[in-house]
Coordinates of C-alpha atoms and ligand atoms in Angstrom, one line a residue:
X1 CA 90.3 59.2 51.9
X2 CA 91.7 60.5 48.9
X3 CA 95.7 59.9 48.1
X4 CA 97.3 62.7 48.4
X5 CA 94.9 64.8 51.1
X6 CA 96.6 66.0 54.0
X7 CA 96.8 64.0 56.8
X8 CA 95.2 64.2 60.8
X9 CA 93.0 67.3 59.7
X10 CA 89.1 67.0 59.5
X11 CA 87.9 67.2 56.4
X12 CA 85.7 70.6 54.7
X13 CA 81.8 69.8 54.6
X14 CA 78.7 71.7 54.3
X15 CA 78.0 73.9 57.3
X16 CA 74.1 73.7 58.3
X17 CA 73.2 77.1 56.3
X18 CA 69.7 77.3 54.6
X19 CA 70.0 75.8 51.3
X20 CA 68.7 78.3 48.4
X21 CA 66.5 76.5 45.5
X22 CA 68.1 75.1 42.3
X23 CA 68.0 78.0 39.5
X24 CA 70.9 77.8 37.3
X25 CA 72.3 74.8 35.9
X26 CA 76.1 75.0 35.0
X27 CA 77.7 72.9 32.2
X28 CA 81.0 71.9 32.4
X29 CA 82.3 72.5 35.9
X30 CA 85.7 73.4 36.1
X31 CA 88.1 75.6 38.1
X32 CA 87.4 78.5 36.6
X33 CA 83.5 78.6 37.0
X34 CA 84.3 77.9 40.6
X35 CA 86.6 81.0 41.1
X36 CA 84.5 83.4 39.1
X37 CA 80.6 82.9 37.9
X38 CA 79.7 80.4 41.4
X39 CA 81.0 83.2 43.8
X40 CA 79.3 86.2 42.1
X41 CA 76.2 84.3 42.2
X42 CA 76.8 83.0 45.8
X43 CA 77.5 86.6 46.6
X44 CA 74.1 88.2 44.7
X45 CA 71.8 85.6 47.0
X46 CA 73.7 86.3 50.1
X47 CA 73.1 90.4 49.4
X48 CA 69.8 90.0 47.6
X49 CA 68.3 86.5 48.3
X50 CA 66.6 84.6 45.3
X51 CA 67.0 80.8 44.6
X52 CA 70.0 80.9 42.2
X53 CA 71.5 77.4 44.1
X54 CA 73.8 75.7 41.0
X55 CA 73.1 72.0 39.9
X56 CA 76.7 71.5 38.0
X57 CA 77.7 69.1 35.3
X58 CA 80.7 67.6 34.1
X59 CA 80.3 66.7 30.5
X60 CA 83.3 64.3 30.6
X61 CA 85.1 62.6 33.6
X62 CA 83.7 62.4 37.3
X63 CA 87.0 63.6 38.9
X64 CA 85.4 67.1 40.1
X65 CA 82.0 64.9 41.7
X66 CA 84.4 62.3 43.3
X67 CA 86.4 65.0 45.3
X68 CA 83.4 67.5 45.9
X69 CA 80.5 65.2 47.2
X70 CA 82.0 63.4 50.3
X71 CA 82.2 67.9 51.3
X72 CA 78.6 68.5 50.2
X73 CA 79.7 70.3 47.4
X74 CA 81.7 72.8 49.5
X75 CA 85.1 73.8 48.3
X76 CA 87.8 76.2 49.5
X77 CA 88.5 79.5 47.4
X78 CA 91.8 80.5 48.3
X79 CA 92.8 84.5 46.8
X80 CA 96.2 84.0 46.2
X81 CA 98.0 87.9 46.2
X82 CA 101.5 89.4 46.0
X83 CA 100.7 90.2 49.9
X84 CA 99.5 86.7 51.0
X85 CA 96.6 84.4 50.7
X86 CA 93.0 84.5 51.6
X87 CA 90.4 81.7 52.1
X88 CA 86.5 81.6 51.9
X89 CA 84.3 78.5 52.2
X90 CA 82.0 78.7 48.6
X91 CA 78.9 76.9 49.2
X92 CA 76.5 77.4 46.0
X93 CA 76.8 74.2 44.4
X94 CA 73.7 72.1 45.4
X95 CA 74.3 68.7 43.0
X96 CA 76.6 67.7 40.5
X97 CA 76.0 65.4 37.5
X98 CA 78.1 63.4 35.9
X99 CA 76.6 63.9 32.3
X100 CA 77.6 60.4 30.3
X101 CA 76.6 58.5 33.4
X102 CA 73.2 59.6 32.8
X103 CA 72.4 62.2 29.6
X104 CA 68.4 62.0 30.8
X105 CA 69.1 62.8 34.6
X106 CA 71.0 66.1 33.3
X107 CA 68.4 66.5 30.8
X108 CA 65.5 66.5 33.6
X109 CA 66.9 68.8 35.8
X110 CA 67.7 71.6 33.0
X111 CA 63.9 71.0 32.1
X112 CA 63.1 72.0 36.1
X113 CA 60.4 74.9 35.7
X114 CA 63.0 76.2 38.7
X115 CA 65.7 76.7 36.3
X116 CA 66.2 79.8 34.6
X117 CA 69.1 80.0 33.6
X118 CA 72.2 77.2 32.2
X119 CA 75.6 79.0 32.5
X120 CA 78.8 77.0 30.6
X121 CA 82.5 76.8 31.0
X122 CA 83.0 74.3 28.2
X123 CA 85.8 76.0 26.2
X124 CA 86.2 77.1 22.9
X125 CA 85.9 74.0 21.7
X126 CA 83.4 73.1 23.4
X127 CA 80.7 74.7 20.9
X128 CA 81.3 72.3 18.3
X129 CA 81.1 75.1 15.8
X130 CA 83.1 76.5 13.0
X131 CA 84.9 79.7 14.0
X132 CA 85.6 81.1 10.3
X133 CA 81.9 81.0 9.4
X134 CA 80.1 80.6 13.2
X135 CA 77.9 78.1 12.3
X136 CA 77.6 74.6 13.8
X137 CA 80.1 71.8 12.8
X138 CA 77.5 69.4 11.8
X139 CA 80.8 66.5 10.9
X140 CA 81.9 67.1 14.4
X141 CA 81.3 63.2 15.8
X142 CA 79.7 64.6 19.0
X143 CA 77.0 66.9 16.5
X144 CA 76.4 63.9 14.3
X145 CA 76.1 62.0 17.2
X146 CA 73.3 64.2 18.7
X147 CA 71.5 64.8 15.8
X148 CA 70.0 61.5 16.0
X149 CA 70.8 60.1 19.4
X150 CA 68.5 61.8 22.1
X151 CA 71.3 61.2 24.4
X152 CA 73.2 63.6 24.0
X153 CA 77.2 64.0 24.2
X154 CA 78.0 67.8 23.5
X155 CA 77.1 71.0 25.0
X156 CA 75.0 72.4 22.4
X157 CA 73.3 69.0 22.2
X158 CA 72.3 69.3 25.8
X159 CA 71.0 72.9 25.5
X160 CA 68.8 71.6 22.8
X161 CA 67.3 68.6 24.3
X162 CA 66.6 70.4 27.9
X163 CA 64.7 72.8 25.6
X164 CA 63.1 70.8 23.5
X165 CA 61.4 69.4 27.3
X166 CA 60.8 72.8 28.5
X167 CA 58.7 73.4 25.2
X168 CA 57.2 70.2 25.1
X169 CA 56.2 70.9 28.8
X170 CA 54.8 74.4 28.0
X171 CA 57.6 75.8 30.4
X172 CA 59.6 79.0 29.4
X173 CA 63.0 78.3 28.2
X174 CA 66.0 79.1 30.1
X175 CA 69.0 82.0 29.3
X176 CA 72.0 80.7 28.0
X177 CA 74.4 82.1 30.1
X178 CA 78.2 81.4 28.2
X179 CA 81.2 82.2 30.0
X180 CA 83.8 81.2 27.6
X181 CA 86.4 83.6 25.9
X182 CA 85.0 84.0 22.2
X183 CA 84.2 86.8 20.9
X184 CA 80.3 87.6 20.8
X185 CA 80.1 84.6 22.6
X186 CA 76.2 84.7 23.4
X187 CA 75.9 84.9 19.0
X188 CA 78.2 81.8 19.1
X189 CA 76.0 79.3 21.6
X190 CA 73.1 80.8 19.9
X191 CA 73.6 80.1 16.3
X192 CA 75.2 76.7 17.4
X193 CA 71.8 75.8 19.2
X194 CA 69.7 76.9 16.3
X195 CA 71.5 74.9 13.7
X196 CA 71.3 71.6 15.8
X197 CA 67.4 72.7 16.5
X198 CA 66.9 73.5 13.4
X199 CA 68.2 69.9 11.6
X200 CA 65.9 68.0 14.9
X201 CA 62.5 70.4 14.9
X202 CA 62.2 73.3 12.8
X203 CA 58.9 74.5 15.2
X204 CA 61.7 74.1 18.3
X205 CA 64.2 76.3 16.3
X206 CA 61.5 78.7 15.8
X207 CA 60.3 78.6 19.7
X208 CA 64.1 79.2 21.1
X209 CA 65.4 82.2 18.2
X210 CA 61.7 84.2 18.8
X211 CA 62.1 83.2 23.1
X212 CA 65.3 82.0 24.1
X213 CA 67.9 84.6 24.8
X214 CA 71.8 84.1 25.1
X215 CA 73.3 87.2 26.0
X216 CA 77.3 88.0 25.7
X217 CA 79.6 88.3 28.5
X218 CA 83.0 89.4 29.3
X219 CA 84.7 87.0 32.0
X220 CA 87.5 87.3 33.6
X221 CA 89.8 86.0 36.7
X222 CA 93.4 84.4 36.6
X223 CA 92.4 80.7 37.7
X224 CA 95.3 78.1 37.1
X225 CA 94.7 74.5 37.5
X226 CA 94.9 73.5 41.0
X227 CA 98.2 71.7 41.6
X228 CA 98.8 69.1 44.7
X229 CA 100.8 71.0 46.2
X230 CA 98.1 73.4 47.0
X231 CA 96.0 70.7 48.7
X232 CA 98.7 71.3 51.8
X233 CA 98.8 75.2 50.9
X234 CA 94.9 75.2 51.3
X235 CA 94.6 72.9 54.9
X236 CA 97.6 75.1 56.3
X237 CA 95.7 78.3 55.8
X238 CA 92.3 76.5 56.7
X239 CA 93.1 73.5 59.1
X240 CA 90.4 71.7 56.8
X241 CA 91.0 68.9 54.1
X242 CA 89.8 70.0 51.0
X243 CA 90.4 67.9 47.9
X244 CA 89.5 70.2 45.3
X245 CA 90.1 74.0 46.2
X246 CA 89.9 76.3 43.3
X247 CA 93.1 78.8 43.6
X248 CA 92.4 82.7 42.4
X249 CA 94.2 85.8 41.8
X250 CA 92.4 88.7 43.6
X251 CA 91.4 90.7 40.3
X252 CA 87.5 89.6 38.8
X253 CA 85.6 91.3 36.0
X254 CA 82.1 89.9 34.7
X255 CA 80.7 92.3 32.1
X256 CA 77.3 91.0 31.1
X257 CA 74.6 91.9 28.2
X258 CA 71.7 92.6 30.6
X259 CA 69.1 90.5 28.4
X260 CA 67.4 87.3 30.0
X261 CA 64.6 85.8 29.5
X262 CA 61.6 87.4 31.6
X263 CA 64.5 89.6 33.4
X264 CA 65.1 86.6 35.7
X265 CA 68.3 86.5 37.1
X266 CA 70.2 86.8 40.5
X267 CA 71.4 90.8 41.7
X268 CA 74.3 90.5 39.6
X269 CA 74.8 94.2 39.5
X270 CA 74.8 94.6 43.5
X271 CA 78.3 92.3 43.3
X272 CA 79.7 94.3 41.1
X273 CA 79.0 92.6 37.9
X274 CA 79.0 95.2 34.5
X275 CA 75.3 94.5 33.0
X276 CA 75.5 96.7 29.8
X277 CA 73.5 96.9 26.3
X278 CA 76.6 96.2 24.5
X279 CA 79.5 93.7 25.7
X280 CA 81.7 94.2 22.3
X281 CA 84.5 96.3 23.9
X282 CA 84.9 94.9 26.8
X283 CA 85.1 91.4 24.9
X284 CA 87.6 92.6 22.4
X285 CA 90.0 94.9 24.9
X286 CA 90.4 91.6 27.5
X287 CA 90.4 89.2 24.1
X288 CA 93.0 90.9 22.4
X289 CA 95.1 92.8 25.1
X290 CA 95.0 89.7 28.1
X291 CA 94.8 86.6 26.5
X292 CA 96.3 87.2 23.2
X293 CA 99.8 88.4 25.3
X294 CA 98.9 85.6 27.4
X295 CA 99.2 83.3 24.5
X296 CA 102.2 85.0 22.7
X297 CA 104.1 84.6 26.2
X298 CA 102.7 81.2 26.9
X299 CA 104.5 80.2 23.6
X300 CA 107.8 81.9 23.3
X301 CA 108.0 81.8 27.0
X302 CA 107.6 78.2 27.1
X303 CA 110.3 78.0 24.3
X304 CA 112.5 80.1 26.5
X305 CA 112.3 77.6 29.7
X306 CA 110.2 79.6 31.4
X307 CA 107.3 77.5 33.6
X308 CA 105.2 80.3 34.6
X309 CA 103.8 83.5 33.1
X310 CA 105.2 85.3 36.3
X311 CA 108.3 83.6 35.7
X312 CA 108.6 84.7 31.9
X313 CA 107.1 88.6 32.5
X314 CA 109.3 88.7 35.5
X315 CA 112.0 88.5 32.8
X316 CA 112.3 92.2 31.5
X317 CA 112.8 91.2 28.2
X318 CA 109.1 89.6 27.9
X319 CA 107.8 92.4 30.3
X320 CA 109.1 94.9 27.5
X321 CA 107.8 92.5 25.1
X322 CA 104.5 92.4 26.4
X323 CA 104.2 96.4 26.8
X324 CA 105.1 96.7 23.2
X325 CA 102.5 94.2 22.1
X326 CA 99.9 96.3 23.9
X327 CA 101.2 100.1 23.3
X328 CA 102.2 99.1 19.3
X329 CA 100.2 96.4 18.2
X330 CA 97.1 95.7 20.1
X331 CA 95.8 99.4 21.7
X332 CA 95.4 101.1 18.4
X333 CA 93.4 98.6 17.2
X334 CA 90.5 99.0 19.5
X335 CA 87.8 101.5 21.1
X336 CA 87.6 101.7 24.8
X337 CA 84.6 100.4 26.5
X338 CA 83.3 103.6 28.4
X339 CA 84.9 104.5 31.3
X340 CA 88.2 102.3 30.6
X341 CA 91.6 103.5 30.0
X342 CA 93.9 101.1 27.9
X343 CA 97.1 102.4 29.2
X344 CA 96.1 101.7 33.0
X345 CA 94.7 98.1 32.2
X346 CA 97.9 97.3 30.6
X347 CA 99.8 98.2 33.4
X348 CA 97.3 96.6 35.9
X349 CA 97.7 93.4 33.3
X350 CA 101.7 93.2 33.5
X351 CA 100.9 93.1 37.7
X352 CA 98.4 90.4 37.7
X353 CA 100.6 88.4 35.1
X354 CA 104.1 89.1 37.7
X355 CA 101.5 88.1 40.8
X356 CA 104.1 85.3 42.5
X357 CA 101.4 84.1 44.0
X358 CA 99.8 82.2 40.9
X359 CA 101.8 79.8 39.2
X360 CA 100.1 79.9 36.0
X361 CA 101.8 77.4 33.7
X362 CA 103.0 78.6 29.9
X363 CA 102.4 74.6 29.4
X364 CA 98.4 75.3 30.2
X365 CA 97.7 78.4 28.5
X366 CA 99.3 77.1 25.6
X367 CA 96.7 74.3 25.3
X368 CA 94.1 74.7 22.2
X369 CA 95.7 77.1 20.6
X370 CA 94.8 76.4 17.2
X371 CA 90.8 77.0 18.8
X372 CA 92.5 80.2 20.5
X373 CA 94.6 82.1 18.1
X374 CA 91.8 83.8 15.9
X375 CA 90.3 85.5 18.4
X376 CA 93.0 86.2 20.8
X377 CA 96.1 86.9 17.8
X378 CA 94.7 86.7 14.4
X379 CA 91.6 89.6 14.7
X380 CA 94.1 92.1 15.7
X381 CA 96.7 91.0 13.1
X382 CA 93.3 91.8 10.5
X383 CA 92.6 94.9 12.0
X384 CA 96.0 96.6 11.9
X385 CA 97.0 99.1 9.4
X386 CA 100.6 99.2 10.6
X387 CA 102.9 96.2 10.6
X388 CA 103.2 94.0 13.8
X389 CA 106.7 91.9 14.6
X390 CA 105.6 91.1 17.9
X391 CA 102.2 89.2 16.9
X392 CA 103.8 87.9 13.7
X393 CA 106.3 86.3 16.0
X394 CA 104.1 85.3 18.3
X395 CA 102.4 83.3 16.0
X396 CA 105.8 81.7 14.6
X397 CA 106.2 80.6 18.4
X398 CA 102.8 78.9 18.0
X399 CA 103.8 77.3 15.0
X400 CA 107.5 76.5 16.5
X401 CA 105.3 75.2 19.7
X402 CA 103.0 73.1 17.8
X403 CA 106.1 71.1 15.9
X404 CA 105.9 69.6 19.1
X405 CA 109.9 69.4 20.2
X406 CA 111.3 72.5 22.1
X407 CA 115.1 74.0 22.0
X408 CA 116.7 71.6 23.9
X409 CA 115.3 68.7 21.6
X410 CA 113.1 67.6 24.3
X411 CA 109.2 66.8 23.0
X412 CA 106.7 68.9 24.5
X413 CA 103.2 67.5 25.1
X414 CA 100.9 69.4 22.5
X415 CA 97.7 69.5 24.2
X416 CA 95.2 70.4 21.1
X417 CA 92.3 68.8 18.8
X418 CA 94.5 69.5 15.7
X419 CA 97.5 68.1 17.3
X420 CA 97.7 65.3 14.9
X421 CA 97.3 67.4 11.9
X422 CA 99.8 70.4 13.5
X423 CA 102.1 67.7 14.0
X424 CA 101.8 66.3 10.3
X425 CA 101.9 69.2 8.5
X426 CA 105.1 70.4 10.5
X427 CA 106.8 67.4 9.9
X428 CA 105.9 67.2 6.4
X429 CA 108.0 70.2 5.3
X430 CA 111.7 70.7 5.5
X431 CA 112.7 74.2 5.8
X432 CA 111.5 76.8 8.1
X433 CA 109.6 78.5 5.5
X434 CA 107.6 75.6 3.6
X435 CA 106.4 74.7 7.6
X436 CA 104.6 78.2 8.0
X437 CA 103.7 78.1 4.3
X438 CA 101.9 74.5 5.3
X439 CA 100.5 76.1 8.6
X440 CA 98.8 79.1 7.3
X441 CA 97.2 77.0 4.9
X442 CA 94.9 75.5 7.8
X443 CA 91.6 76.9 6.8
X444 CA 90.3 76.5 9.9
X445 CA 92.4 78.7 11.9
X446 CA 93.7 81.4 9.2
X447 CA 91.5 83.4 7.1
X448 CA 93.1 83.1 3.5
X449 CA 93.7 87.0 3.8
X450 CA 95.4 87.0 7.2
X451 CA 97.8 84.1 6.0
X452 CA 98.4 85.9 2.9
X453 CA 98.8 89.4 5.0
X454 CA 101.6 87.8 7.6
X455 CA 103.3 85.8 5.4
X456 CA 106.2 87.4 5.2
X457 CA 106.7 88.4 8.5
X458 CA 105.8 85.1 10.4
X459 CA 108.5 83.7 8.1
X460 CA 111.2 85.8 8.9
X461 CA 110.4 85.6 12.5
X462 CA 110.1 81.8 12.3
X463 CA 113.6 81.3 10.6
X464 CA 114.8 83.8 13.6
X465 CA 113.0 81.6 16.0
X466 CA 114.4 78.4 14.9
X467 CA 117.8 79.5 14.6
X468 CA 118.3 81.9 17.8
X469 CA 116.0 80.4 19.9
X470 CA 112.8 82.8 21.3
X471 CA 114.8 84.7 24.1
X472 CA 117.1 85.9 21.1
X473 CA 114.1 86.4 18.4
X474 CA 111.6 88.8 21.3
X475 CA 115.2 90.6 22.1
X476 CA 115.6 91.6 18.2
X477 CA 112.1 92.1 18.1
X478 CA 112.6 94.6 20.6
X479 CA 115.2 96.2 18.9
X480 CA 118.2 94.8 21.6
Ligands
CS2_1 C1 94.2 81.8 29.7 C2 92.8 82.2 30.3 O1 94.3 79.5 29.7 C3 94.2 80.5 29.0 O2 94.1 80.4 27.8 O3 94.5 82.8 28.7 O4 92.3 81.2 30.9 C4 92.9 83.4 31.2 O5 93.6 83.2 32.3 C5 91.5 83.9 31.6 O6 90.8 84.2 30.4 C6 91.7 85.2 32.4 O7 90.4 85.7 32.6

């Protein structure tokens, strides 16, 4: 038995249910994917049938395959809202692989003519491309890698050697289904796929842009990273073992560009999932309005001692601070999808983020931000024709975060692939101003005319930052 499962309880496994047929492949299996994408689709084939089973893959570590396979890839889902928790059993996962242990085996079964689609979680880093011109970062060591090597290490390697078999077979290609917050994210896996086709087989790259199809998505659900604590929260409500529940809020949104190959896919739209022509506003109102608050009060709120985003918004000074980001900053730069009113998601946003339920750590949003902050800060800092204190300091807090030592002195643990270089460049200037000058400088995550545009601001709000501490600097930015 695993340390740390409860004791004297029997463990989850499989129940004897029919087992649908393998048609989507997942890359890089994680929490999230289990709360959101795997339960839609469990959901379509209970409504609608169809053989939309999931083979899954971790790219990296076997941790996920460990806990899941002695329970048959069954796994508790527990809904964690202000009013109490609910549990379902998800059983959709049919076989997960654990991709370095075996590139060809993952390989093979993307190549199954039974597989349609591949759906991904991998992050925004994951993509190996190069978010200021969206093409693929061919000196990223996993793409040089995979140029050559038919083993592959990345995701966008994978998508291209699975269809490189499917062609060679004479087999349709599959949809590239991403779920991953970027911004016309089906454009992103695309061009990132033909760039690495293109440098192996120009005739490949040709067969996938005129065939494949990659359509975009809006996803969303509030999924922190399970905690072990929640292993005893999970067998109380359940009276099972389960060594790696997934826990949810009770809010989920999938918005989806209804373009796959051969129109072969599961009954997303009798679940509930969006399937439009054009995802583009949904993308940029949950881009810009959830996750770029969730970053600016992952940050500062992290700098203020707070562990949780419902701790820090159930602090009125960040819940004001959020509502101004949204009503002054981030609303008037965007267009409503149809149907949508800004003002109510806002306010439905401020209760999912004060849910006590979810403990959502200001430590785990705050991961990656250097892949994060164009898209979620940086676009709506570009678009706005009126000045914005809130983002600007919002951004200092980034910079302030990345430094990597918090108010108290204490070092934080700067989880990001620039960490090294955030750290250096921090460290290499002396006053307040000379580190955001050094900062902004980063190519890779500030356009130069964003850096030049918030300048002046992020300075000021930096200095404020550094000597008032964040509580003080969002309570002047508030005007208290
Ligand atoms: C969060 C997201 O970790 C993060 O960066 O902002 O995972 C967020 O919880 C989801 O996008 C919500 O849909």
């Amino acid at each position: 038995m695993e340390a740390g499962l409860p004791v004297d309880l029997p463990r989850l496994t499989r129940s004897d249910a029919p087992r649908p047929g393998v048609g989507i492949v997942h890359l890089g299996l994680g929490a999230f994917f289990r709360s959101h994408g795997a339960i839609y689709i469990a959901e379509a084939m209970a409504k609608s049938g169809g053989n939309w089973g999931i083979l899954a893959a971790s790219l990296k570590n076997p941790g996920t395959r460990d806990a899941l396979k002695p329970q048959g890839y069954a796994y508790t889902a527990l809904e964690a809202g202000p009013d109490g928790d609910t549990a379902q059993v998800v059983e959709v996962i049919e076989d997960l692989l654990v991709a370095p242990e075996d590139p060809q085996a993952l390989i093979a079964a993307m190549a199954q003519p039974s597989v349609r689609i591949v759906t991904l979680t991998v992050t925004e880093k994951g993509y190996c491309h190069n978010p200021a011109t969206g093409t693929l970062n061919m000196g990223h060591p996993d793409i040089a890698h995979d140029l050559t090597d038919p083993q592959p290490r990345s995701a966008p390697g994978f998508l291209v050697r699975a269809l490189q078999a499917r062609h060679a077979a004479g087999l349709r290609p599959f949809t590239v289904l991403t779920c991953d917050n970027l911004p016309h994210n089906g454009a992103v896996v695309r061009q990132a796929v033909l760039d690495l086709a293109q440098a192996i087989d120009p005739a490949l790259a040709r067969w996938i842009e005129t065939e494949g199809r990659f359509p975009s998505t809006m996803v969303d659900r509030i999924v922190p990273a399970t905690e072990p604590a929640d292993l005893d929260r999970v067998a109380a409500l359940t009276g099972r073992q389960d060594a790696a529940p997934v826990i949810h809020e009770p809010f989920r949104q999938w918005v989806i560009e209804d373009n796959f190959v051969d129109a072969q896919r599961p009954d997303f739209g009798a679940v509930g999932v969006e399937l439009v022509r054009d995802v583009a506003p949904f993308e940029l109102m949950k881009l810009r309005m959830l996750n770029g608050t969730h970053s600016s009060l992952a940050y500062l709120g992290y700098l203020a001692g707070h562990e949780t985003i419902s701790d820090t918004t159930t602090d009125p000074t960040f819940a004001e601070f959020a509502q101004m980001l949204w009503t002054r900053e981030i609303i008037p730069t965007l267009r409503a999808p149809e149907g949508t009113d800004l003002g109510n998601y806002a306010a439905a946003l401020l209760a999912r983020y004060q849910n006590p339920a979810i403990r959502h750590l200001t430590w785990q949003i705050a991961m990656d931000g250097s892949q994060k902050l164009p898209q979620r800060l940086l676009g709506t800092l570009d678009d706005a024709t009126t000045p914005c204190p809130g983002l600007c300091l919002a951004v200092a807090g980034w910079m302030r975060y990345v430094g990597g030592v918090d108010e108290a002195g204490t070092p934080i643990d700067v989880r990001d692939p620039l960490a090294a270089q955030l750290k250096r460049l921090s460290d290499g200037a002396t006053t307040p101003a000379d580190k955001v000058a050094a900062l902004l400088n980063l190519r890779d995550v500030f356009s130069a005319g964003v850096a030049d545009q918030i300048k002046v601001p992020v300075t000021v709000a930096f200095e404020t930052l550094t000597a008032k501490g964040a509580r003080a600097a969002v309570q002047e930015a508030l005007g208290q």
